[in-house]
GROMACS .gro file of C-alpha atoms in nm:
model
  396
    1MET     CA    1  -0.012  -0.043   0.002
    2GLU     CA    2   0.180   0.354  -0.035
    3PRO     CA    3   0.235   0.624   0.215
    4LEU     CA    4  -0.009   0.822   0.322
    5ALA     CA    5   0.163   1.107   0.234
    6THR     CA    6   0.148   0.998  -0.138
    7LEU     CA    7  -0.238   0.863  -0.180
    8LEU     CA    8  -0.348   1.212   0.018
    9ARG     CA    9  -0.054   1.467  -0.252
   10PRO     CA   10  -0.303   1.705  -0.365
   11LYS     CA   11  -0.377   1.688  -0.740
   12ASN     CA   12  -0.556   2.043  -0.776
   13ILE     CA   13  -0.527   2.315  -0.736
   14GLU     CA   14  -0.810   2.329  -0.505
   15ASP     CA   15  -0.699   2.062  -0.287
   16PHE     CA   16  -0.390   2.233  -0.197
   17LEU     CA   17  -0.263   2.345   0.138
   18GLY     CA   18  -0.068   2.673   0.228
   19GLN     CA   19   0.115   2.945  -0.013
   20GLU     CA   20  -0.214   3.112  -0.046
   21HIS     CA   21  -0.043   3.457  -0.140
   22LEU     CA   22   0.083   3.230  -0.422
   23ILE     CA   23  -0.214   3.043  -0.502
   24GLY     CA   24  -0.493   3.268  -0.355
   25ASP     CA   25  -0.807   3.404  -0.576
   26ASN     CA   26  -0.582   3.692  -0.664
   27GLY     CA   27  -0.248   3.445  -0.615
   28PRO     CA   28  -0.005   3.559  -0.861
   29ILE     CA   29   0.055   3.175  -0.937
   30ARG     CA   30  -0.245   3.155  -0.952
   31LEU     CA   31  -0.330   3.406  -1.192
   32LEU     CA   32  -0.028   3.277  -1.451
   33MET     CA   33  -0.265   2.888  -1.406
   34ASP     CA   34  -0.542   3.058  -1.552
   35SER     CA   35  -0.396   3.259  -1.825
   36GLY     CA   36  -0.249   2.956  -1.937
   37LYS     CA   37   0.152   3.133  -1.965
   38ILE     CA   38   0.359   2.998  -1.757
   39PRO     CA   39   0.773   3.176  -1.758
   40SER     CA   40   1.039   2.975  -1.601
   41MET     CA   41   0.979   3.016  -1.190
   42ILE     CA   42   1.194   2.971  -0.931
   43PHE     CA   43   1.038   2.820  -0.630
   44TRP     CA   44   1.173   2.882  -0.317
   45GLY     CA   45   1.149   2.779   0.078
   46PRO     CA   46   1.105   2.582   0.315
   47PRO     CA   47   1.160   2.147   0.309
   48ALA     CA   48   0.760   1.993   0.224
   49SER     CA   49   0.662   2.343   0.131
   50GLY     CA   50   0.441   2.211  -0.130
   51LYS     CA   51   0.690   2.305  -0.448
   52THR     CA   52   0.696   1.928  -0.598
   53THR     CA   53   0.416   1.910  -0.586
   54LEU     CA   54   0.282   2.298  -0.728
   55ALA     CA   55   0.515   2.228  -0.986
   56GLU     CA   56   0.259   1.922  -1.100
   57ILE     CA   57  -0.043   2.091  -1.074
   58ILE     CA   58   0.065   2.368  -1.320
   59ALA     CA   59   0.149   2.111  -1.525
   60LYS     CA   60  -0.147   1.967  -1.513
   61LYS     CA   61  -0.335   2.265  -1.506
   62THR     CA   62  -0.139   2.433  -1.854
   63ASN     CA   63  -0.177   2.053  -2.038
   64SER     CA   64   0.188   2.094  -1.996
   65ASP     CA   65   0.410   1.805  -1.999
   66PHE     CA   66   0.571   1.755  -1.713
   67GLN     CA   67   0.962   1.621  -1.686
   68ARG     CA   68   1.114   1.628  -1.332
   69LEU     CA   69   1.533   1.686  -1.274
   70SER     CA   70   1.673   1.593  -0.985
   71ALA     CA   71   2.049   1.805  -0.948
   72VAL     CA   72   2.161   1.534  -0.702
   73MET     CA   73   2.046   1.230  -0.879
   74ASP     CA   74   2.122   1.355  -1.234
   75GLY     CA   75   2.321   1.518  -1.523
   76LYS     CA   76   2.343   1.627  -1.885
   77GLU     CA   77   2.274   1.288  -2.047
   78LYS     CA   78   1.950   1.316  -1.878
   79LEU     CA   79   1.914   1.653  -1.990
   80LYS     CA   80   1.971   1.613  -2.345
   81LYS     CA   81   1.656   1.291  -2.405
   82ILE     CA   82   1.488   1.547  -2.221
   83LEU     CA   83   1.546   1.844  -2.468
   84ILE     CA   84   1.453   1.590  -2.779
   85ILE     CA   85   1.173   1.608  -2.666
   86ALA     CA   86   1.085   1.958  -2.574
   87ARG     CA   87   1.187   1.996  -2.929
   88GLY     CA   88   0.926   1.734  -2.973
   89ASN     CA   89   0.645   1.904  -2.777
   90SER     CA   90   0.751   2.319  -2.971
   91ASN     CA   91   0.652   2.157  -3.315
   92ILE     CA   92   0.335   2.073  -3.142
   93HIS     CA   93   0.361   2.340  -2.993
   94ARG     CA   94   0.301   2.240  -2.632
   95GLN     CA   95   0.480   2.360  -2.366
   96THR     CA   96   0.745   2.148  -2.167
   97ILE     CA   97   0.793   2.253  -1.798
   98LEU     CA   98   1.143   2.061  -1.660
   99PHE     CA   99   1.073   2.096  -1.365
  100ILE     CA  100   1.463   2.091  -1.143
  101ASP     CA  101   1.461   1.947  -0.725
  102GLU     CA  102   1.755   2.184  -0.553
  103ILE     CA  103   1.865   2.359  -0.857
  104HIS     CA  104   2.156   2.554  -0.628
  105ARG     CA  105   2.332   2.154  -0.676
  106TRP     CA  106   2.397   2.236  -1.054
  107SER     CA  107   2.713   2.404  -1.130
  108LYS     CA  108   2.703   2.776  -1.294
  109ALA     CA  109   2.817   2.586  -1.626
  110GLN     CA  110   2.447   2.311  -1.518
  111GLN     CA  111   2.340   2.613  -1.526
  112ASP     CA  112   2.447   2.765  -1.837
  113ALA     CA  113   2.314   2.539  -2.090
  114LEU     CA  114   1.958   2.562  -1.956
  115LEU     CA  115   1.964   2.898  -2.093
  116PRO     CA  116   1.942   2.856  -2.457
  117TYR     CA  117   1.672   2.665  -2.445
  118VAL     CA  118   1.504   2.873  -2.148
  119GLU     CA  119   1.543   3.120  -2.413
  120SER     CA  120   1.403   2.998  -2.794
  121GLY     CA  121   1.140   2.911  -2.514
  122GLU     CA  122   1.140   2.531  -2.583
  123LEU     CA  123   1.174   2.433  -2.251
  124THR     CA  124   1.019   2.560  -1.909
  125ILE     CA  125   1.195   2.596  -1.625
  126ILE     CA  126   1.047   2.545  -1.291
  127GLY     CA  127   1.425   2.493  -1.071
  128ALA     CA  128   1.278   2.453  -0.669
  129THR     CA  129   1.593   2.510  -0.421
  130THR     CA  130   1.610   2.576  -0.039
  131GLU     CA  131   1.824   2.819  -0.043
  132ASN     CA  132   1.849   3.154  -0.163
  133PRO     CA  133   1.876   3.181  -0.452
  134SER     CA  134   2.007   3.561  -0.546
  135PHE     CA  135   2.348   3.338  -0.408
  136THR     CA  136   2.267   2.973  -0.549
  137VAL     CA  137   2.129   3.059  -0.923
  138ILE     CA  138   2.339   3.245  -1.224
  139ALA     CA  139   2.167   3.635  -1.303
  140PRO     CA  140   2.125   3.479  -1.660
  141LEU     CA  141   1.911   3.249  -1.499
  142ILE     CA  142   1.728   3.432  -1.302
  143SER     CA  143   1.681   3.728  -1.560
  144ARG     CA  144   1.439   3.452  -1.718
  145SER     CA  145   1.208   3.324  -1.403
  146ARG     CA  146   0.985   3.458  -1.143
  147VAL     CA  147   1.095   3.439  -0.792
  148PHE     CA  148   0.869   3.325  -0.571
  149ILE     CA  149   0.913   3.321  -0.234
  150PHE     CA  150   0.684   2.945  -0.031
  151LYS     CA  151   0.612   2.922   0.281
  152ASN     CA  152   0.634   2.738   0.644
  153HIS     CA  153   0.338   2.498   0.611
  154THR     CA  154   0.063   2.629   0.931
  155SER     CA  155   0.051   2.425   1.219
  156GLU     CA  156  -0.369   2.520   1.049
  157ASN     CA  157  -0.259   2.316   0.744
  158ILE     CA  158  -0.141   2.056   0.893
  159LEU     CA  159  -0.440   1.981   1.063
  160THR     CA  160  -0.578   1.975   0.772
  161ALA     CA  161  -0.367   1.708   0.675
  162LEU     CA  162  -0.507   1.505   0.937
  163LYS     CA  163  -0.791   1.505   0.968
  164LYS     CA  164  -0.841   1.414   0.595
  165GLY     CA  165  -0.513   1.171   0.719
  166PHE     CA  166  -0.737   1.041   0.978
  167GLU     CA  167  -1.060   0.999   0.829
  168LEU     CA  168  -0.862   0.795   0.531
  169LEU     CA  169  -0.657   0.541   0.761
  170ASN     CA  170  -1.030   0.466   0.919
  171LYS     CA  171  -1.275   0.434   0.700
  172ASN     CA  172  -1.390   0.124   0.860
  173ASN     CA  173  -1.375   0.334   1.196
  174GLU     CA  174  -1.231   0.085   1.392
  175ILE     CA  175  -0.982   0.277   1.571
  176ASN     CA  176  -1.075   0.610   1.890
  177ILE     CA  177  -0.869   0.919   1.840
  178GLU     CA  178  -0.819   1.077   2.127
  179GLU     CA  179  -0.874   1.512   2.210
  180GLY     CA  180  -0.621   1.658   2.059
  181SER     CA  181  -0.355   1.461   2.007
  182LEU     CA  182  -0.408   1.545   1.664
  183GLU     CA  183  -0.365   1.898   1.730
  184LEU     CA  184  -0.052   1.762   1.930
  185MET     CA  185   0.137   1.600   1.630
  186SER     CA  186   0.080   1.930   1.416
  187ASP     CA  187   0.265   2.191   1.614
  188LEU     CA  188   0.593   1.913   1.704
  189SER     CA  189   0.627   1.795   1.348
  190ASN     CA  190   0.793   2.077   1.261
  191ASN     CA  191   0.607   2.260   0.939
  192ASP     CA  192   0.610   1.967   0.788
  193ILE     CA  193   0.277   1.776   0.625
  194ARG     CA  194   0.400   1.488   0.504
  195PHE     CA  195   0.656   1.445   0.858
  196ALA     CA  196   0.294   1.426   1.024
  197LEU     CA  197   0.139   1.241   0.760
  198ASN     CA  198   0.378   0.935   0.807
  199SER     CA  199   0.363   0.948   1.217
  200LEU     CA  200   0.052   0.969   1.174
  201GLU     CA  201   0.055   0.635   1.016
  202ILE     CA  202   0.295   0.496   1.213
  203ALA     CA  203   0.052   0.661   1.476
  204PHE     CA  204  -0.225   0.464   1.322
  205ASN     CA  205  -0.094   0.101   1.337
  206MET     CA  206   0.054   0.110   1.701
  207SER     CA  207  -0.238   0.215   1.787
  208HIS     CA  208  -0.440  -0.134   1.657
  209ASN     CA  209  -0.479  -0.316   2.023
  210SER     CA  210  -0.582  -0.054   2.261
  211LYS     CA  211  -0.797   0.098   2.020
  212VAL     CA  212  -0.742   0.470   2.044
  213ILE     CA  213  -0.495   0.704   1.911
  214THR     CA  214  -0.345   0.858   2.281
  215LYS     CA  215  -0.167   1.190   2.264
  216LYS     CA  216   0.088   0.961   2.477
  217ILE     CA  217   0.091   0.729   2.133
  218VAL     CA  218   0.156   1.052   1.954
  219GLU     CA  219   0.426   1.095   2.093
  220SER     CA  220   0.561   0.784   2.051
  221ALA     CA  221   0.601   0.814   1.711
  222LEU     CA  222   0.697   1.087   1.675
  223GLN     CA  223   0.976   1.017   1.862
  224LYS     CA  224   0.920   1.368   2.040
  225THR     CA  225   0.886   1.371   2.433
  226LEU     CA  226   0.902   1.715   2.492
  227LYS     CA  227   0.690   1.955   2.674
  228TYR     CA  228   0.641   2.232   2.408
  229ASP     CA  229   0.325   2.397   2.216
  230LYS     CA  230   0.417   2.632   1.946
  231ASN     CA  231   0.083   2.849   2.025
  232GLY     CA  232   0.074   2.813   2.399
  233ASP     CA  233   0.158   2.907   2.701
  234GLU     CA  234   0.487   2.611   2.755
  235HIS     CA  235   0.626   2.795   2.406
  236TYR     CA  236   0.589   3.208   2.598
  237ASN     CA  237   0.774   3.032   2.899
  238ILE     CA  238   1.075   2.837   2.691
  239ILE     CA  239   1.114   3.248   2.539
  240SER     CA  240   1.132   3.401   2.829
  241ALA     CA  241   1.357   3.150   2.976
  242ILE     CA  242   1.639   3.205   2.702
  243HIS     CA  243   1.566   3.613   2.748
  244LYS     CA  244   1.642   3.599   3.060
  245SER     CA  245   1.864   3.296   3.149
  246LEU     CA  246   2.130   3.574   2.887
  247ARG     CA  247   2.003   3.848   3.050
  248SER     CA  248   2.224   3.704   3.377
  249SER     CA  249   2.505   3.597   3.161
  250ASN     CA  250   2.389   3.199   3.175
  251PRO     CA  251   2.530   3.104   2.884
  252THR     CA  252   2.455   2.658   2.986
  253ALA     CA  253   2.100   2.737   3.030
  254ALA     CA  254   1.984   3.015   2.738
  255VAL     CA  255   2.150   2.710   2.507
  256TYR     CA  256   1.932   2.457   2.738
  257TRP     CA  257   1.585   2.595   2.626
  258ILE     CA  258   1.719   2.739   2.290
  259MET     CA  259   1.806   2.288   2.232
  260ARG     CA  260   1.518   2.289   2.394
  261MET     CA  261   1.301   2.471   2.158
  262LEU     CA  262   1.451   2.356   1.809
  263ASP     CA  263   1.410   2.010   1.903
  264ALA     CA  264   1.086   2.049   1.972
  265GLY     CA  265   1.024   2.187   1.630
  266GLU     CA  266   0.990   2.595   1.692
  267ASP     CA  267   1.141   2.726   1.279
  268PRO     CA  268   1.538   2.898   1.397
  269LEU     CA  269   1.425   3.162   1.277
  270PHE     CA  270   1.161   3.270   1.555
  271ILE     CA  271   1.454   3.263   1.800
  272ALA     CA  272   1.765   3.439   1.616
  273ARG     CA  273   1.469   3.695   1.606
  274ARG     CA  274   1.384   3.742   1.981
  275LEU     CA  275   1.823   3.676   2.025
  276ILE     CA  276   1.761   3.996   1.764
  277ARG     CA  277   1.588   4.165   2.014
  278PHE     CA  278   1.797   4.084   2.306
  279ALA     CA  279   2.133   4.158   2.153
  280SER     CA  280   1.893   4.542   2.104
  281GLU     CA  281   1.772   4.530   2.452
  282ASP     CA  282   1.984   4.408   2.747
  283ILE     CA  283   2.294   4.454   2.553
  284GLY     CA  284   2.294   4.816   2.286
  285ASN     CA  285   2.627   4.987   2.260
  286ALA     CA  286   2.779   4.824   2.587
  287ASN     CA  287   2.889   4.629   2.284
  288THR     CA  288   2.742   4.719   1.967
  289ASN     CA  289   2.884   4.439   1.772
  290ALA     CA  290   2.606   4.152   1.938
  291LEU     CA  291   2.332   4.318   1.691
  292LEU     CA  292   2.557   4.270   1.386
  293LEU     CA  293   2.657   3.963   1.528
  294ALA     CA  294   2.310   3.864   1.599
  295ASN     CA  295   2.158   3.964   1.247
  296THR     CA  296   2.447   3.720   1.110
  297VAL     CA  297   2.326   3.476   1.252
  298TYR     CA  298   1.933   3.535   1.137
  299ASP     CA  299   2.062   3.575   0.778
  300THR     CA  300   2.320   3.226   0.826
  301CYS     CA  301   1.929   3.054   0.960
  302HIS     CA  302   1.766   3.130   0.678
  303LYS     CA  303   2.015   3.015   0.482
  304ILE     CA  304   2.115   2.750   0.532
  305GLY     CA  305   1.758   2.584   0.783
  306MET     CA  306   1.792   2.340   1.000
  307PRO     CA  307   1.902   2.088   1.137
  308GLU     CA  308   2.280   2.284   0.999
  309CYS     CA  309   2.162   2.619   1.156
  310ASP     CA  310   2.144   2.486   1.604
  311THR     CA  311   2.512   2.587   1.657
  312ALA     CA  312   2.483   2.935   1.499
  313LEU     CA  313   2.238   2.977   1.755
  314VAL     CA  314   2.453   2.819   2.021
  315GLN     CA  315   2.728   3.052   1.986
  316LEU     CA  316   2.525   3.391   1.969
  317ALA     CA  317   2.392   3.252   2.255
  318GLU     CA  318   2.728   3.232   2.413
  319TYR     CA  319   2.858   3.578   2.253
  320LEU     CA  320   2.565   3.777   2.353
  321ALA     CA  321   2.565   3.585   2.770
  322LYS     CA  322   2.972   3.652   2.825
  323SER     CA  323   2.846   4.031   2.667
  324PRO     CA  324   2.835   4.333   2.916
  325LYS     CA  325   2.479   4.445   2.931
  326ASN     CA  326   2.312   4.837   2.850
  327ASN     CA  327   1.993   4.869   2.888
  328ARG     CA  328   1.929   5.223   2.820
  329SER     CA  329   1.799   5.182   2.486
  330TYR     CA  330   1.528   4.987   2.620
  331ILE     CA  331   1.435   5.244   2.923
  332ALA     CA  332   1.511   5.548   2.636
  333SER     CA  333   1.229   5.380   2.419
  334LYS     CA  334   0.960   5.280   2.722
  335MET     CA  335   1.051   5.693   2.907
  336ALA     CA  336   0.974   5.783   2.521
  337ARG     CA  337   0.657   5.659   2.488
  338GLU     CA  338   0.595   5.752   2.858
  339ASP     CA  339   0.623   6.074   2.753
  340ILE     CA  340   0.422   6.090   2.442
  341LYS     CA  341   0.151   5.919   2.608
  342GLN     CA  342   0.082   6.226   2.825
  343TYR     CA  343   0.159   6.475   2.632
  344GLY     CA  344   0.068   6.431   2.297
  345ASN     CA  345   0.159   6.550   1.925
  346LEU     CA  346   0.392   6.774   2.063
  347GLN     CA  347   0.469   7.085   1.840
  348VAL     CA  348   0.851   7.078   1.691
  349PRO     CA  349   1.050   7.394   1.790
  350ILE     CA  350   1.012   7.628   1.488
  351HIS     CA  351   1.326   7.701   1.465
  352LEU     CA  352   1.402   7.288   1.411
  353ARG     CA  353   1.126   7.315   1.099
  354ASN     CA  354   1.254   7.335   0.769
  355ALA     CA  355   1.184   7.667   0.557
  356PRO     CA  356   1.177   7.508   0.155
  357THR     CA  357   0.893   7.833   0.061
  358LYS     CA  358   0.924   8.206   0.093
  359LEU     CA  359   0.603   8.180   0.313
  360MET     CA  360   0.733   7.909   0.563
  361LYS     CA  361   1.061   8.194   0.631
  362GLN     CA  362   0.793   8.492   0.648
  363ILE     CA  363   0.656   8.294   0.916
  364GLY     CA  364   0.975   8.154   1.099
  365TYR     CA  365   1.091   7.850   1.020
  366GLY     CA  366   1.468   7.777   1.082
  367LYS     CA  367   1.474   8.141   1.157
  368GLY     CA  368   1.705   8.094   1.516
  369TYR     CA  369   1.882   7.723   1.366
  370GLU     CA  370   2.245   7.734   1.471
  371TYR     CA  371   2.451   7.460   1.221
  372ASP     CA  372   2.693   7.227   1.479
  373HIS     CA  373   2.926   7.194   1.171
  374ASP     CA  374   2.939   7.564   1.176
  375LEU     CA  375   3.025   7.657   1.577
  376PRO     CA  376   3.430   7.599   1.689
  377GLU     CA  377   3.316   7.257   1.913
  378LYS     CA  378   3.128   7.116   1.672
  379LYS     CA  379   2.878   7.107   1.928
  380SER     CA  380   2.559   7.403   2.012
  381THR     CA  381   2.338   7.356   2.303
  382GLN     CA  382   2.028   7.427   2.086
  383GLN     CA  383   1.705   7.339   2.270
  384CYS     CA  384   1.565   6.975   2.040
  385LEU     CA  385   1.314   6.864   2.218
  386PRO     CA  386   0.910   7.085   2.256
  387ASP     CA  387   0.916   7.298   2.565
  388GLU     CA  388   0.702   7.062   2.761
  389ILE     CA  389   0.946   6.830   2.799
  390LYS     CA  390   1.259   7.084   2.668
  391ASP     CA  391   1.452   6.905   2.996
  392LYS     CA  392   1.414   6.580   2.978
  393ASN     CA  393   1.701   6.318   2.959
  394TYR     CA  394   1.618   5.942   2.837
  395PHE     CA  395   1.985   5.885   2.870
  396GLU     CA  396   2.122   5.984   3.220
   0.00000   0.00000   0.00000
């Protein structure tokens, strides 16, 4: 029997889950499919986000000949055979869509070989990549293609698939399911529908004696026993523990909580964003390199994803924990907001206002402004705040 994930693989756009920004009513791929004119495209996004499936649906919808290459397994010989097929299709005015999985693994020379056929219209390329195509796909091919960014499936997408999968497996109504078990499976599936459906099939088989799929069976099927819910209290508890461990200069505790989140299926970019915030909020100008490194690690996580990006997050956590701390930026932002809330929209001092028109000059805009660079010490003492808060200092 075919795996559940294969049986439930969408055959048309109506059954496709996720990527609403691309295939919704006014999504660009939906509009292109409706027009019947498909350009070469690059699908950039995480694994199991539906790139291959959508390419197959596009080919079916447009009555195109769908050919497939794996950049890992296939080379020029298979490409030559496909080109012969494409020429034949071109003679009868049928479009050939060549799907290249993991196109980022092809060399520059291999990618160059595609250009003449893309330009002639004999081939329409759909390349799938998990890496930033700006760095991995040659510029001439990108310029001849549309780049579409795929997003992770949401928990709601995965839950929908799991419900369909359970109905298919349980056609004879022989197995019950404990309330919340499918939701737990969705949350712990790392945004991967294929993994979720495979795990559901395992859980279903494990429950034949008990006749009920329990949360314990779900955890066993997923090989995850961590207490973690991306949408519940534990999610916020653990991210709070990371932040406060870093603030307490405890790198070991911070790394423990980070790995707890990662092993439970959290998006590493969420953690990286929180570490960027920490670098600004709790370290600030005590060590300006902290914010730079945090941004670099975010880019690293974006480029290579899990599981390879875990050490970059650990490296950053150690650096942030051991760095000197300064929360002046955080305090200043709070004080400014309190003044805005108390005083509302205070007027800009008239000498700080630009006077681009004659009328503005006549009513005093810019009058008395001191240009700091013209002063001996390059620093004026002019008032820069509204009168009501002119003596405030957020950085004392």
